[in-house]
C-alpha positions as semicolon CSV with decimal commas, in nm:
position;residue;x (nm);y (nm);z (nm)
1;M;7,212;8,673;12,449
2;S;7,360;8,934;12,681
3;T;7,470;8,862;13,034
4;A;7,263;8,996;13,323
5;I;7,430;9,253;13,548
6;D;7,405;9,222;13,924
7;I;7,293;9,573;14,016
8;G;7,454;9,531;14,356
9;T;7,789;9,569;14,181
10;L;7,714;9,909;14,027
11;I;7,772;10,117;14,343
12;V;8,090;10,079;14,549
13;S;8,269;10,254;14,834
14;T;8,646;10,247;14,838
15;P;8,856;10,414;15,109
16;G;9,080;10,669;14,942
17;T;8,859;10,714;14,635
18;C;8,610;11,002;14,636
19;G;8,662;11,035;15,010
20;G;8,520;10,687;15,060
21;R;8,179;10,807;14,944
22;P;7,955;10,566;14,750
23;R;8,031;10,601;14,381
24;I;7,955;10,442;14,050
25;E;8,187;10,144;13,993
26;G;8,457;10,217;13,738
27;S;8,421;10,593;13,775
28;R;8,495;10,875;14,015
29;V;8,133;10,995;14,004
30;S;7,978;10,976;14,348
31;V;7,615;10,909;14,432
32;L;7,625;11,254;14,593
33;N;7,708;11,411;14,253
34;I;7,421;11,228;14,084
35;A;7,183;11,323;14,366
36;I;7,282;11,691;14,332
37;D;7,203;11,681;13,958
38;Y;6,874;11,503;14,027
39;K;6,772;11,748;14,300
40;A;6,857;12,034;14,061
41;G;6,579;11,906;13,836
42;M;6,770;11,691;13,588
43;S;6,601;11,372;13,475
44;P;6,799;11,046;13,478
45;E;6,817;11,068;13,099
46;E;6,955;11,424;13,115
47;I;7,214;11,318;13,371
48;A;7,323;11,028;13,148
49;T;7,347;11,264;12,849
50;A;7,557;11,512;13,050
51;R;7,783;11,237;13,185
52;I;7,859;11,050;12,865
53;N;8,090;10,802;13,037
54;L;7,797;10,663;13,240
55;T;7,507;10,444;13,134
56;L;7,146;10,505;13,217
57;A;7,155;10,188;13,429
58;Q;7,439;10,334;13,635
59;I;7,245;10,657;13,686
60;Y;6,938;10,465;13,801
61;A;7,152;10,255;14,036
62;A;7,293;10,574;14,190
63;L;6,942;10,717;14,225
64;A;6,816;10,395;14,383
65;Y;7,104;10,414;14,632
66;Y;7,021;10,779;14,697
67;H;6,653;10,708;14,762
68;A;6,739;10,414;14,990
69;N;6,975;10,639;15,190
70;R;6,811;10,975;15,136
71;A;6,852;11,124;15,484
72;I;7,225;11,048;15,493
73;I;7,293;11,177;15,142
74;D;7,075;11,487;15,185
75;A;7,277;11,570;15,500
76;A;7,599;11,523;15,300
77;I;7,466;11,756;15,030
78;I;7,388;12,023;15,290
79;A;7,738;11,984;15,437
80;Y;7,889;12,009;15,087
81;Y;7,710;12,337;15,012
82;E;7,797;12,477;15,355
83;E;8,165;12,400;15,288
84;C;8,138;12,565;14,945
85;D;7,986;12,876;15,105
86;R;8,258;12,885;15,373
87;L;8,537;12,855;15,116
88;E;8,379;13,120;14,895
89;A;8,355;13,359;15,190
90;E;8,719;13,295;15,283
91;Y;8,826;13,352;14,923
92;K;8,633;13,678;14,900
93;A;8,787;13,790;15,230
94;G;9,134;13,726;15,086
95;K;9,208;13,435;15,314
96;L;9,245;13,192;15,024
97;S;9,436;13,241;14,705
């Protein structure tokens, strides 16, 4: 008989790891990363296949966390893409090397 897993232990936030963002325990994969994949149209199964170090249960835990905190994580995703756009523009302008 296998031991039950407390799903509350699958997502953690640690200052100094992944910028303190919620992440999958035992990994450096943030809920934000999983949410980006999900919003890009990937199914939980496809995400688990692409991230072979994670289980399907971990992916579903991250998605549950995302859905429970959707407004906050969606705002973080927008900020992430805005920062990417800003850095790309600076790079193209020769301000970054």
